[in-house]
CSV table of C-alpha atoms in Angstrom, one decimal:
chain,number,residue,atom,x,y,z
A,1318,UNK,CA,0.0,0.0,0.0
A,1319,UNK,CA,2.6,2.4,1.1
A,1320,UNK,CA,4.4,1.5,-2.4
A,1321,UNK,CA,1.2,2.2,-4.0
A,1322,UNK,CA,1.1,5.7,-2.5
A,1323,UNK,CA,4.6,6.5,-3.0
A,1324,UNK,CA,4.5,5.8,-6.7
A,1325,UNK,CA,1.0,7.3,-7.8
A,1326,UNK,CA,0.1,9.6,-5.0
A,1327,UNK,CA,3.6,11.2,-4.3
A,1328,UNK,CA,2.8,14.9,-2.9
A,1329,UNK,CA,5.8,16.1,-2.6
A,1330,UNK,CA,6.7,14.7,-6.4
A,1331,UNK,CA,3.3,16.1,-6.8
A,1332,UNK,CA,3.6,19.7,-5.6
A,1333,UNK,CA,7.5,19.9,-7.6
A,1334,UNK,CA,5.9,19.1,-10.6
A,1335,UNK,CA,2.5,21.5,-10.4
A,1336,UNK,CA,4.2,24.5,-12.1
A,1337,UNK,CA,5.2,22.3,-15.3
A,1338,UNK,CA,1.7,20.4,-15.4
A,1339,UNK,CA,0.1,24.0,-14.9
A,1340,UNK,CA,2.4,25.5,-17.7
A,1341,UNK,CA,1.4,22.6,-19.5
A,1342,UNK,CA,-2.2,23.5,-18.5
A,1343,UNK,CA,-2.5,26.6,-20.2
A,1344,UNK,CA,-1.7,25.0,-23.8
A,1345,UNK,CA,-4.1,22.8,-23.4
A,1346,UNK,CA,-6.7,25.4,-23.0
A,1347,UNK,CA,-5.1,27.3,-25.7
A,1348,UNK,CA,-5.4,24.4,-28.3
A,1349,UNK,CA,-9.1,23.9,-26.9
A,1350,UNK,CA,-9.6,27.7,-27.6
A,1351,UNK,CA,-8.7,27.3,-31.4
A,1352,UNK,CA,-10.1,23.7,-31.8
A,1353,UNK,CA,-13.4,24.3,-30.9
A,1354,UNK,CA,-14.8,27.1,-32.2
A,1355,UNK,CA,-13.3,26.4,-35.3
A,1356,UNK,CA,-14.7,22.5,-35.4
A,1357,UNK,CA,-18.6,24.1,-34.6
A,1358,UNK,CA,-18.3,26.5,-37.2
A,1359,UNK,CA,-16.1,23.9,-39.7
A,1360,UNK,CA,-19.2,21.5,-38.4
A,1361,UNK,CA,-22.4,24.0,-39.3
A,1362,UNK,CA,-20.3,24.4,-42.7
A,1363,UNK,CA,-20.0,20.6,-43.2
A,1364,UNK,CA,-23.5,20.3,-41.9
A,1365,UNK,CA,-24.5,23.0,-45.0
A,1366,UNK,CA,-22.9,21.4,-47.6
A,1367,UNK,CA,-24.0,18.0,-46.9
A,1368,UNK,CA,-27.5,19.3,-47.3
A,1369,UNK,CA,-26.4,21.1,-50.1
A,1370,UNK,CA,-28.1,21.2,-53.8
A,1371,UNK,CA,-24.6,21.1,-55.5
A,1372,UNK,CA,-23.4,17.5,-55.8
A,1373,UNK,CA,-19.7,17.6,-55.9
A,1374,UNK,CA,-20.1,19.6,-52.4
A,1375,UNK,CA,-22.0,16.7,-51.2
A,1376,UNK,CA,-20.0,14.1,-52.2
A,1377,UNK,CA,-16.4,15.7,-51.0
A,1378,UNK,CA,-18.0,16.5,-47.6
A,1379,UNK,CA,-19.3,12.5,-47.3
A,1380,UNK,CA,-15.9,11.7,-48.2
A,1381,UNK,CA,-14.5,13.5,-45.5
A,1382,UNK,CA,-17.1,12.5,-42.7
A,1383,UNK,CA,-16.5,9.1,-44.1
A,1384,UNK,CA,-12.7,9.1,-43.8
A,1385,UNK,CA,-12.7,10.9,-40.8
A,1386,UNK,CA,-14.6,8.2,-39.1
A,1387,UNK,CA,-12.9,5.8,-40.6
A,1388,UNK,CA,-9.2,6.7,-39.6
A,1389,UNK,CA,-8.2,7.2,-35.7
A,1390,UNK,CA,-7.2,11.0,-35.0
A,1391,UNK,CA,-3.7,10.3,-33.8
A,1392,UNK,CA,-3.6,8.7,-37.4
A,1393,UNK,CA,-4.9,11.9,-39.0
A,1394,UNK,CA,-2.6,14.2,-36.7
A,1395,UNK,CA,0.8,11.9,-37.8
A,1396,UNK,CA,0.1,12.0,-41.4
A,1397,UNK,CA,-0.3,16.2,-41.3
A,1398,UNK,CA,2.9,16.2,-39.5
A,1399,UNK,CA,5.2,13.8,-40.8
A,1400,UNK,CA,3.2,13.9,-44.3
A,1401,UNK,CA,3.2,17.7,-45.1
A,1402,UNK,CA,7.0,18.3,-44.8
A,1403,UNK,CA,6.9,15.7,-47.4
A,1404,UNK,CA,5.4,18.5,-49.7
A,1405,UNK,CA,7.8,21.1,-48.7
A,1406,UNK,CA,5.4,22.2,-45.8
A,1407,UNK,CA,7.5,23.1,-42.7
A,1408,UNK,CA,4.8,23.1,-40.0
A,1409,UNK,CA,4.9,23.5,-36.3
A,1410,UNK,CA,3.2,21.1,-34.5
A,1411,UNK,CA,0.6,23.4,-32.8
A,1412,UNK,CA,-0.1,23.9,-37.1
A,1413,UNK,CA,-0.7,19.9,-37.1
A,1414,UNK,CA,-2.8,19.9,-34.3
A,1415,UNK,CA,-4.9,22.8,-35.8
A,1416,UNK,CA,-5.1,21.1,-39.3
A,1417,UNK,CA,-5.7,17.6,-38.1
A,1418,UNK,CA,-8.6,18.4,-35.3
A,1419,UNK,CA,-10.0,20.7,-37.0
A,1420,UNK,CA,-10.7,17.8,-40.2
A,1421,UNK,CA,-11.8,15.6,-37.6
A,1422,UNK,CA,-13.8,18.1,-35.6
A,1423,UNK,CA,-16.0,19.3,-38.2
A,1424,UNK,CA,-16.7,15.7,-39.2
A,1425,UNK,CA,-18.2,15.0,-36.0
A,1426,UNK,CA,-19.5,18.1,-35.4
A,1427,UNK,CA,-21.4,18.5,-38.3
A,1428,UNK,CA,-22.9,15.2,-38.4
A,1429,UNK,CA,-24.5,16.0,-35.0
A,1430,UNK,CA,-25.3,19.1,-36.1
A,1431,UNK,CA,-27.0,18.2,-39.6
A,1432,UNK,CA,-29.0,15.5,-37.1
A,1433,UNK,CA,-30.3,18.4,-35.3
A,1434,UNK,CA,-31.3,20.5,-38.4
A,1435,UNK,CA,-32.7,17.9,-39.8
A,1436,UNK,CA,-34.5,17.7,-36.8
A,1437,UNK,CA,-36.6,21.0,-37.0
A,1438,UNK,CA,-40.5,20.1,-38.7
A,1439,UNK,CA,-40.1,21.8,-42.1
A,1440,UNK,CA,-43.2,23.5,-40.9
A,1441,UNK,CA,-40.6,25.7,-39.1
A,1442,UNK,CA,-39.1,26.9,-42.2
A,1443,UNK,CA,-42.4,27.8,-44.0
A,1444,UNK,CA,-43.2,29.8,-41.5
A,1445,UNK,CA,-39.9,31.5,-41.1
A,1446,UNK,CA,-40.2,32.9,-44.5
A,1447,UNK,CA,-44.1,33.4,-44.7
A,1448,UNK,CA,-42.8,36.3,-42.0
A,1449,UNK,CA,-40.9,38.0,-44.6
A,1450,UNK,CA,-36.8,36.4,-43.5
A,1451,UNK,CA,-34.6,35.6,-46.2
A,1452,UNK,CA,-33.3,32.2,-46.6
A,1453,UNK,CA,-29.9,33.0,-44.5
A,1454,UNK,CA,-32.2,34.8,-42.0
A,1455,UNK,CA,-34.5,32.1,-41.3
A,1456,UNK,CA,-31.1,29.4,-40.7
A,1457,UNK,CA,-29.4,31.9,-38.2
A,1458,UNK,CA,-32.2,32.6,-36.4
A,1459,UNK,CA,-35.1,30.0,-36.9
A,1460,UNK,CA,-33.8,26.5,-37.8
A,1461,UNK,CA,-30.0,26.6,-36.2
A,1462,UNK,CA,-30.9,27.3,-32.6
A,1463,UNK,CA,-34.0,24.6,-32.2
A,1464,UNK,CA,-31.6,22.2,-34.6
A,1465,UNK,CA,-28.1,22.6,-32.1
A,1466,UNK,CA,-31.0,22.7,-28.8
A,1467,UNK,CA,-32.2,19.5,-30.0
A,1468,UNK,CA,-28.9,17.8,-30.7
A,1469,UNK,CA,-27.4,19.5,-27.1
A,1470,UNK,CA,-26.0,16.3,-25.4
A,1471,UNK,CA,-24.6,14.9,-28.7
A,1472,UNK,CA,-22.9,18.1,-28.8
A,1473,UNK,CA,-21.9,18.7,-25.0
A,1474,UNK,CA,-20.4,14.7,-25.6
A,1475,UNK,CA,-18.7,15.5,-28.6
A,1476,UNK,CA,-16.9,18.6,-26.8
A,1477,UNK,CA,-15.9,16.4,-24.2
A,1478,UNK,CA,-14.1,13.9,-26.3
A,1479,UNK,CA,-12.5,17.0,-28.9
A,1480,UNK,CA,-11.2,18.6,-25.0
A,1481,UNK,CA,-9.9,14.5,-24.1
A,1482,UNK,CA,-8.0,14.3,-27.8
A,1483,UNK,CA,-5.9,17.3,-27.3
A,1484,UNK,CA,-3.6,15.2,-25.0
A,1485,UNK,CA,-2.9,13.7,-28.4
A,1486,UNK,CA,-0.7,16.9,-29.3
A,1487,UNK,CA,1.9,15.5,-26.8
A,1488,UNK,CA,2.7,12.8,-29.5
A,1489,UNK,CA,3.8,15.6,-31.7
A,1490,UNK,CA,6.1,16.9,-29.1
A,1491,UNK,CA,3.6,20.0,-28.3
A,1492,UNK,CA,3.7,21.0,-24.5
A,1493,UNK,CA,0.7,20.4,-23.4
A,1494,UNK,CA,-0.9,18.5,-20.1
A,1495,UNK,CA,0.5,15.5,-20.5
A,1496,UNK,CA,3.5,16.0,-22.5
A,1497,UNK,CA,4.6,18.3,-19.0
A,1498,UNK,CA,3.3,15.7,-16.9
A,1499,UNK,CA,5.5,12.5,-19.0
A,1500,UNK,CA,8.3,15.1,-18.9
A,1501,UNK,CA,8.5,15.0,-15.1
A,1502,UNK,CA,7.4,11.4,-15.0
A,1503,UNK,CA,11.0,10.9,-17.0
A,1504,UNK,CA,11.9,12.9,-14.6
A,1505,UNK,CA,11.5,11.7,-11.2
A,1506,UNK,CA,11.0,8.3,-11.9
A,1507,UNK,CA,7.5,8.3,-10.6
A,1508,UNK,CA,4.0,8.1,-12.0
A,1509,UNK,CA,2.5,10.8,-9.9
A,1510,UNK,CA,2.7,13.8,-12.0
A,1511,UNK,CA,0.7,11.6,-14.6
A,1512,UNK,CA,-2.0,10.8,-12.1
A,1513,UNK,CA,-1.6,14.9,-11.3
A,1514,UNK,CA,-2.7,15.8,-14.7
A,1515,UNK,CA,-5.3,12.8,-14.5
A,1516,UNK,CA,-6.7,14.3,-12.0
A,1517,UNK,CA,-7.1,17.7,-13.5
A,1518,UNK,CA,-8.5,16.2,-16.3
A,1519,UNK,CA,-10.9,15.0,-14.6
A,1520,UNK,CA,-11.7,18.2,-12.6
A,1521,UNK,CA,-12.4,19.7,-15.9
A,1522,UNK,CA,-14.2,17.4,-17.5
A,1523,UNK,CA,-16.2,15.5,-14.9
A,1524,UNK,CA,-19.0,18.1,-14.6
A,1525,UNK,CA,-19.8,17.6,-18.2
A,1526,UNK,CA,-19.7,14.5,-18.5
A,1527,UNK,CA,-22.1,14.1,-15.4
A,1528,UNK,CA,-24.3,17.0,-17.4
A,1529,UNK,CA,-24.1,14.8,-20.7
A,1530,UNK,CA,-25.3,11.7,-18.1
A,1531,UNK,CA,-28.4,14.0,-17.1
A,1532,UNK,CA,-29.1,15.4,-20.4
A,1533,UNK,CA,-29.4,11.8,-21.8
A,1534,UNK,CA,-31.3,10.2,-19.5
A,1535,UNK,CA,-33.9,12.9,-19.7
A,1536,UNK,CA,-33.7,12.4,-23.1
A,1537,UNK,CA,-34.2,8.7,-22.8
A,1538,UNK,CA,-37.3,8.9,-20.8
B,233,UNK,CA,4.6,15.7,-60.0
B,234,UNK,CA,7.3,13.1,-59.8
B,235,UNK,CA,8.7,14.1,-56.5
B,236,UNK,CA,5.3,13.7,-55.3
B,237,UNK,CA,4.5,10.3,-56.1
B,238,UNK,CA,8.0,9.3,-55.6
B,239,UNK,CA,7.6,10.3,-51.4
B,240,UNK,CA,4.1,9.5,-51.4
B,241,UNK,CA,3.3,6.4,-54.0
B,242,UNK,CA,6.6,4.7,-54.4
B,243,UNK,CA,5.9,1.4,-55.7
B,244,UNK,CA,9.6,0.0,-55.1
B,245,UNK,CA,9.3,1.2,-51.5
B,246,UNK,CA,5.5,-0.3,-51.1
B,247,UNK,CA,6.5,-3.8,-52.2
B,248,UNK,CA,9.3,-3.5,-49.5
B,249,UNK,CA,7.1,-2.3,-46.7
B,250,UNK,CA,3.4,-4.4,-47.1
B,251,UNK,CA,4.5,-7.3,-44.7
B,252,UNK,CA,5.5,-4.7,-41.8
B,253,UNK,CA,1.9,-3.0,-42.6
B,254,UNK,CA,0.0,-5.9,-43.0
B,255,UNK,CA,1.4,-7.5,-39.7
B,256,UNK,CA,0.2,-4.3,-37.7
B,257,UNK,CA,-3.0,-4.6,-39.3
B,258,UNK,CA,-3.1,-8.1,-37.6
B,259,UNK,CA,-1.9,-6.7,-34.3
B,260,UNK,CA,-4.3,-4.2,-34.3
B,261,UNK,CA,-7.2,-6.5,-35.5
B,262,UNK,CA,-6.3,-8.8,-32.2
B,263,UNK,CA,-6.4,-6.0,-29.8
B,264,UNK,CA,-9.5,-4.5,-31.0
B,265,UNK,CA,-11.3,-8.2,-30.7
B,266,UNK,CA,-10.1,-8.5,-27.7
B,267,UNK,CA,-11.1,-4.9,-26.4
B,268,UNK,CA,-14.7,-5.1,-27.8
B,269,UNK,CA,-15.2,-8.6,-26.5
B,270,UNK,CA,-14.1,-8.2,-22.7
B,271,UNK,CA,-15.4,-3.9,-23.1
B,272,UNK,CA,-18.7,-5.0,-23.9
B,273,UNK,CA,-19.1,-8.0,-21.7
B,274,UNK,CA,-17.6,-5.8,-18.3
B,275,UNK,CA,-19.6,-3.1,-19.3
B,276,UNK,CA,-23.0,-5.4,-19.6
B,277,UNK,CA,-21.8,-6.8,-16.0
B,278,UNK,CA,-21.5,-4.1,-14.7
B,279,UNK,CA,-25.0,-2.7,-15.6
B,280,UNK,CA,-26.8,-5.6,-14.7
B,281,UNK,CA,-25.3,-6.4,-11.0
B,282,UNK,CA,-26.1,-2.2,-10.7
B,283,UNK,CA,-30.0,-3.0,-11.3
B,284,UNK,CA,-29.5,-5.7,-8.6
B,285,UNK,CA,-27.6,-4.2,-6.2
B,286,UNK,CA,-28.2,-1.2,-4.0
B,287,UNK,CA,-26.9,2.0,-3.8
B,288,UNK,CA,-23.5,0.6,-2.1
B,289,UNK,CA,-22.5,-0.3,-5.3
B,290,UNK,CA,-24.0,2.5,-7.6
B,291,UNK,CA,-21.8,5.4,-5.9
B,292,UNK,CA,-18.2,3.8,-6.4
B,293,UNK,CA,-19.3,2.6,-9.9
B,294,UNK,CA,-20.6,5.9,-10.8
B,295,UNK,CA,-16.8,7.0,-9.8
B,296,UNK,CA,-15.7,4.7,-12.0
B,297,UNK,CA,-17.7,5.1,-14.9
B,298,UNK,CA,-16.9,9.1,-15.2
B,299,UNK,CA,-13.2,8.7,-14.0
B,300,UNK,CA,-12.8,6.0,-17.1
B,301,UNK,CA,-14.9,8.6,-19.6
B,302,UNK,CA,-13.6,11.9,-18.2
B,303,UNK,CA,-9.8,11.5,-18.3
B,304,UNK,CA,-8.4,10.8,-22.1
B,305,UNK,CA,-7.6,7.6,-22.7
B,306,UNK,CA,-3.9,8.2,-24.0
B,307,UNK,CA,-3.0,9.5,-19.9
B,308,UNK,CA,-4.5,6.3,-18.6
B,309,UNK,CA,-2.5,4.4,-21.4
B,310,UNK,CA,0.8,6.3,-19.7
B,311,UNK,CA,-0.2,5.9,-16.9
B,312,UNK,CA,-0.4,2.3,-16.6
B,313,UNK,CA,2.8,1.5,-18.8
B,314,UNK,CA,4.9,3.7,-17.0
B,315,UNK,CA,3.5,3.3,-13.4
B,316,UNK,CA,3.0,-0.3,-12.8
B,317,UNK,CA,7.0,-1.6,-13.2
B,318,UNK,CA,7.8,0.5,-10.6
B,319,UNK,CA,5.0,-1.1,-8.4
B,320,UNK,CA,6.3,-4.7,-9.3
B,321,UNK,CA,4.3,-5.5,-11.9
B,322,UNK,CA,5.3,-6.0,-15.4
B,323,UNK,CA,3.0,-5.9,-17.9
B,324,UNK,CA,3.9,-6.3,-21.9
B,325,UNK,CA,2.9,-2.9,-24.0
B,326,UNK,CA,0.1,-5.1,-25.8
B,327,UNK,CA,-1.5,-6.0,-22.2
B,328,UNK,CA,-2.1,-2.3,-21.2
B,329,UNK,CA,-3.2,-1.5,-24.3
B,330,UNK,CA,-5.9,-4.4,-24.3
B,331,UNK,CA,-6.4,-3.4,-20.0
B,332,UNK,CA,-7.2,0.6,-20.5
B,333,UNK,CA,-9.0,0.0,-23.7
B,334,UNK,CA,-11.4,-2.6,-22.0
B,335,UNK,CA,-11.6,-0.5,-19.2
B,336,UNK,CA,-12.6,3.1,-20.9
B,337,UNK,CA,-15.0,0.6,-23.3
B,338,UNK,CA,-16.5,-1.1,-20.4
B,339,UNK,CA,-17.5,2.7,-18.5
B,340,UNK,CA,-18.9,4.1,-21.6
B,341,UNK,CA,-21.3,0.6,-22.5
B,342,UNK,CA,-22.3,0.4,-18.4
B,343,UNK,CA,-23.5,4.0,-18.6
B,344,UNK,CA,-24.9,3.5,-22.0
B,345,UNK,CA,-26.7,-0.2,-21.2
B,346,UNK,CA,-28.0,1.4,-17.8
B,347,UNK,CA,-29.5,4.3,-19.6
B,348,UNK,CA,-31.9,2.0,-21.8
B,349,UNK,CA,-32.6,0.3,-18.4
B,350,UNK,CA,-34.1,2.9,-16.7
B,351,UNK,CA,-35.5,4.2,-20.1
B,352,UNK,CA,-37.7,0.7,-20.2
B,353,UNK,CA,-41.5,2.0,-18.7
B,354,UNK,CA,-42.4,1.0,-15.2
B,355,UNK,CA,-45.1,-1.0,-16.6
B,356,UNK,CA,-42.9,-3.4,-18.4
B,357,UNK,CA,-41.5,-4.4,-15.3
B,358,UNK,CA,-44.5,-4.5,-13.2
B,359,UNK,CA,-46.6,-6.6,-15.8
B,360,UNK,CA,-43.7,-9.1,-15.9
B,361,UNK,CA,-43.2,-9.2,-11.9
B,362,UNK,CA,-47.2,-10.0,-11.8
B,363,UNK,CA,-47.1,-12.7,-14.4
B,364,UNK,CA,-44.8,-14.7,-12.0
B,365,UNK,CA,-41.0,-13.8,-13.3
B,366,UNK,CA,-38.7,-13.9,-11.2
B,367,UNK,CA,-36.8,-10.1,-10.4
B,368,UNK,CA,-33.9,-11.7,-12.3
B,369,UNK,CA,-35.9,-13.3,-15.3
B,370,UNK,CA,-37.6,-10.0,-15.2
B,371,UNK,CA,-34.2,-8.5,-15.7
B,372,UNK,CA,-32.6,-11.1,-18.0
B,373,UNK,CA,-36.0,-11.4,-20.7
B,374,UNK,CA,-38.3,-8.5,-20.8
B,375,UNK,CA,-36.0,-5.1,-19.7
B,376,UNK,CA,-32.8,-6.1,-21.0
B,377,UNK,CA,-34.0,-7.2,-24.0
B,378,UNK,CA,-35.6,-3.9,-24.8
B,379,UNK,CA,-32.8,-1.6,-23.0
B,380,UNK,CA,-30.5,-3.1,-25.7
B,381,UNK,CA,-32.4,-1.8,-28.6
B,382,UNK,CA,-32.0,1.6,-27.3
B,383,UNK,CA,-28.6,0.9,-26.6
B,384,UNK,CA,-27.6,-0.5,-29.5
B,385,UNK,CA,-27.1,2.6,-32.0
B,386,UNK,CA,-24.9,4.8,-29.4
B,387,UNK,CA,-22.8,1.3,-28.5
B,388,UNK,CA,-22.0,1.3,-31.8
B,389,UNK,CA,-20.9,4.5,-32.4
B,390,UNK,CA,-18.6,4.4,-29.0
B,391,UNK,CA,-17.6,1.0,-29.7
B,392,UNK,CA,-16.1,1.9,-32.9
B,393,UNK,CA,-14.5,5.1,-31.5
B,394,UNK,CA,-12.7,3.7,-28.6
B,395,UNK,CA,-11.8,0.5,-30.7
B,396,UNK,CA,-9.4,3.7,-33.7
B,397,UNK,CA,-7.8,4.2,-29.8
B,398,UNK,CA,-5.8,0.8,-30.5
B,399,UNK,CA,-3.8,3.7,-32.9
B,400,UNK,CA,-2.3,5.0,-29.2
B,401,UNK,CA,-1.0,1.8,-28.6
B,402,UNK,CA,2.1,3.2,-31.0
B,403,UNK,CA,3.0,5.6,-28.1
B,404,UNK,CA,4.0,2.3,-25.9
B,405,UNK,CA,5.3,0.4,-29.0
B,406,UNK,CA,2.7,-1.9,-29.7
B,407,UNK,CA,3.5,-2.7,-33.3
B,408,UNK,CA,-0.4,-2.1,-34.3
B,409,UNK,CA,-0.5,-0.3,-37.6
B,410,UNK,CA,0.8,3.3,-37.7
B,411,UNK,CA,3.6,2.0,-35.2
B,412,UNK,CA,4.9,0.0,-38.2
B,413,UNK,CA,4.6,2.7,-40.7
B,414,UNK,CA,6.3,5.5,-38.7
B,415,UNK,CA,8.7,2.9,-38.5
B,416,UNK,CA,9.1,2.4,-41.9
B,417,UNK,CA,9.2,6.2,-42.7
B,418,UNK,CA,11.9,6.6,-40.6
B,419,UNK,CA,14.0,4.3,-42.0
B,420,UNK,CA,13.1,5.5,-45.5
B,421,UNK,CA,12.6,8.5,-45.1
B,422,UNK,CA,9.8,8.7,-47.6
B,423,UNK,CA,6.1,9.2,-46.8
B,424,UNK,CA,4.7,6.0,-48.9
B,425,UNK,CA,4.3,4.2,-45.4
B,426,UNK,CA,2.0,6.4,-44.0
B,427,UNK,CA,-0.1,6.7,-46.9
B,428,UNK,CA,-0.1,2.8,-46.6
B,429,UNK,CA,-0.7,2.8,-42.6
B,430,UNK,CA,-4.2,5.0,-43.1
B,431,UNK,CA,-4.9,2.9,-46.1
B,432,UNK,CA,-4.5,-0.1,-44.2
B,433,UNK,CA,-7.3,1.9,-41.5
B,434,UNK,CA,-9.7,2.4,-44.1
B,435,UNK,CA,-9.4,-1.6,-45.5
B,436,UNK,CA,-10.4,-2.3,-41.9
B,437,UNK,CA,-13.0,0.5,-40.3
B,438,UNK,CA,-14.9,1.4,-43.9
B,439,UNK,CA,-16.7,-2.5,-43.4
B,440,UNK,CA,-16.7,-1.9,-39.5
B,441,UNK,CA,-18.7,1.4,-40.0
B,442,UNK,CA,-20.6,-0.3,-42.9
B,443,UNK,CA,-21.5,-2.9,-40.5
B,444,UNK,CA,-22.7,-0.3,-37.6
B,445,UNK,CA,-24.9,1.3,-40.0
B,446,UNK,CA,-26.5,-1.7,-40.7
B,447,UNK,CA,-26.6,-3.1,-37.0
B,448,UNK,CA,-28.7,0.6,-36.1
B,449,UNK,CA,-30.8,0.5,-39.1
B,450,UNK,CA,-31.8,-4.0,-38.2
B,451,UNK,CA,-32.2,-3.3,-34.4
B,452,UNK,CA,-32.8,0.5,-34.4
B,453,UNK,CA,-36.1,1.0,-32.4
B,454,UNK,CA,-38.4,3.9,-33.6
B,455,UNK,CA,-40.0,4.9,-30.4
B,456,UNK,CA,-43.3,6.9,-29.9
């Protein structure tokens, strides 16, 4: 037990190695900054064009959802950054982890999202414009909102998991959470700093995940 | 043009590398039976002994269940390769692979399973309790039975998502698919392997995904 405690749940290997993790922290909110917004609005986009009238818009944005689900993100993320300098594309790997989540982000985003549009009685839309809104009006302000309230655990779920794949950016060598946290793991010897940043992790994310719990058993009943 | 398809489609360096590839797409087909199989099966456990048992068990489940879906799976993965040796126990890369992967599958499917449970009427339950069932035939042929059909289409989905994970396995050196085409780029230093590795992905998840689609559309449930 003591062993137990001294390798997982070392405070004082704890406490040296807070200022890295925290440091390391701080990117990670950064990356969620960019990756999010950017993979809801890349997501209402995809979510557009798959409903689109234009055909080759459909089919290259099925053929992205499609890969995208089809290949894991870590794979995505290695072939921006080891593939693109193949092209003569120098990239940082902040760049990679931009590019690469934001492919896979608006995948998933904007299959939930074109669910919850899809969702909205058509009855909706008629009415929208009988009032006198344009077509771009009426999406804004009519179908969007009731679509993205309908879909809200999917999307609460989805954010979740895009927050939980940023530790992927430590395979690229980007400082984040738990590339500081391995760092002073290498460095001590000791697991604790990992169980440190597991632990924050789970600060942050376990009140939505208890909110995507609630939301779908309400939705369930 | 030729620079291109020389680092990205080389057809010397392809011949060369297919064996590495196909051998990680072996690997990584044996983890993710193995995860599935043992993710599901904990996971329905798990569920099923929480209708059963009283709230004693629900609480440190519960902390379970959101530890396992709130912390990303690729720290766990660390965690466990790097943590247990110094604890005594020495476990080969593959083994924590299959361990966190079953575990992270297992929390999402209880907390997915339990919600159709709960989501199953009252009524059901009561009609079958009155016809003479059992609590646990109860359980076993009229709840379950219908809380899978709800839980079928979000399984699925999560199953399939946790099951691309086996990719972190690469971080440990498991030699599952990308591991063995990093590899090869490396010693090549040409990008054909890695065109190779996520072709190799798509051979295997395009029919997996197919297959979801039609396991939601046979047992998908339209309810009122």
């Amino acid at each position: 037990m003591d062993v137990l405690l001294q390798q997982f749940f070392n405070l004082d290997i704890m406490a040296k190695a807070l200022p890295l993790v925290l440091q390391g922290l701080k990117t990670t909110l950064l990356i969620c900054l960019i990756v999010i917004p950017m993979g809801l609005i890349g997501g209402v986009l995809v979510a557009l064009a798959s409903r689109s009238t234009v055909r080759a818009l459909r089919v290259s944005v099925t053929l992205l959802v499609d890969l995208m689900r089809a290949l894991p993100p870590l794979v995505v993320l290695i072939l921006v950054y080891s593939g693109l300098p193949f092209l003569g594309l120098r990239i940082s790997p902040l760049t990679a982890v931009v590019i690469a989540f934001f492919l896979n982000n608006a995948a998933y985003y904007g299959e939930i999202i074109r669910a919850g549009i899809e969702s909205v009685p058509a009855g909706q839309w008629e009415a929208a414009r009988s009032t006198g809104l344009r077509a771009d009006q009426t999406f804004t302000w009519v179908i969007l909102p009731q679509g993205l309230r309908n879909v809200l655990p999917d999307l609460v779920s989805n954010t979740v998991e895009v927050v939980k794949l940023t530790s992927l950016a430590s395979v690229v060598s980007l400082q984040e959470m738990l590339y500081s946290a391995d760092m002073a793991r290498s460095l001590t010897f000791n697991a604790s700093p990992i169980v440190l940043a597991a632990l924050i992790y789970f600060a942050l994310l376990w009140p939505a995940v208890r909110l995507v719990s609630r939301l779908e058993h309400a939705a369930a009943r | 043009m030729d620079r291109f398809l020389d680092s990205f489609l080389n057809a010397k360096l392809s011949a060369a590398t297919w064996p590495a590839i196909l051998s990680g797409l072996i690997v990584t087909i044996e983890i993710a039976a193995l995860v599935v199989g043992t993710g599901l099966l904990l996971g329905l456990a798990l569920a099923l002994v929480r209708w059963r048992a009283g709230r004693w068990f629900a609480w440190p489940l519960m902390l379970f269940v959101d530890l396992f879906r709130a912390v990303p799976p690729l720290v766990l993965v660390l965690l466990v390769f790097f943590g247990l040796p110094n604890i005594g126990i020495e476990l080969p890369s593959f083994a924590v692979l299959w361990l966190v992967l079953s575990l992270v599958l297992a929390a999402f499917a209880e907390e997915i399973v339990w919600a159709g449970l709960i989501a199953v009427k009252r009524g059901q339950r009561e009609a079958a309790r009155s016809t003479g069932l059992t609590e646990t035939q109860t359980l076993l042929y009229v709840v379950l039975p219908q809380a899978l059909r709800l839980a079928v289409a979000p399984l699925t989905n999560r199953t399939i998502a946790i099951t691309k994970n086996t990719a972190l396995g690469t971080v440990i050196g498991v030699p599952e698919i990308i591991n063995q085409a990093t590899t090869a780029v490396s010693f090549s230093g040409n990008a054909t392997p890695l065109l190779m590795g996520a072709f190799a992905y798509l051979l295997l998840f395009i029919p997996v995904i197919g297959l979801g689609r039609l396991i939601e559309s046979r047992f998908a449930w339209r309810r009122q």
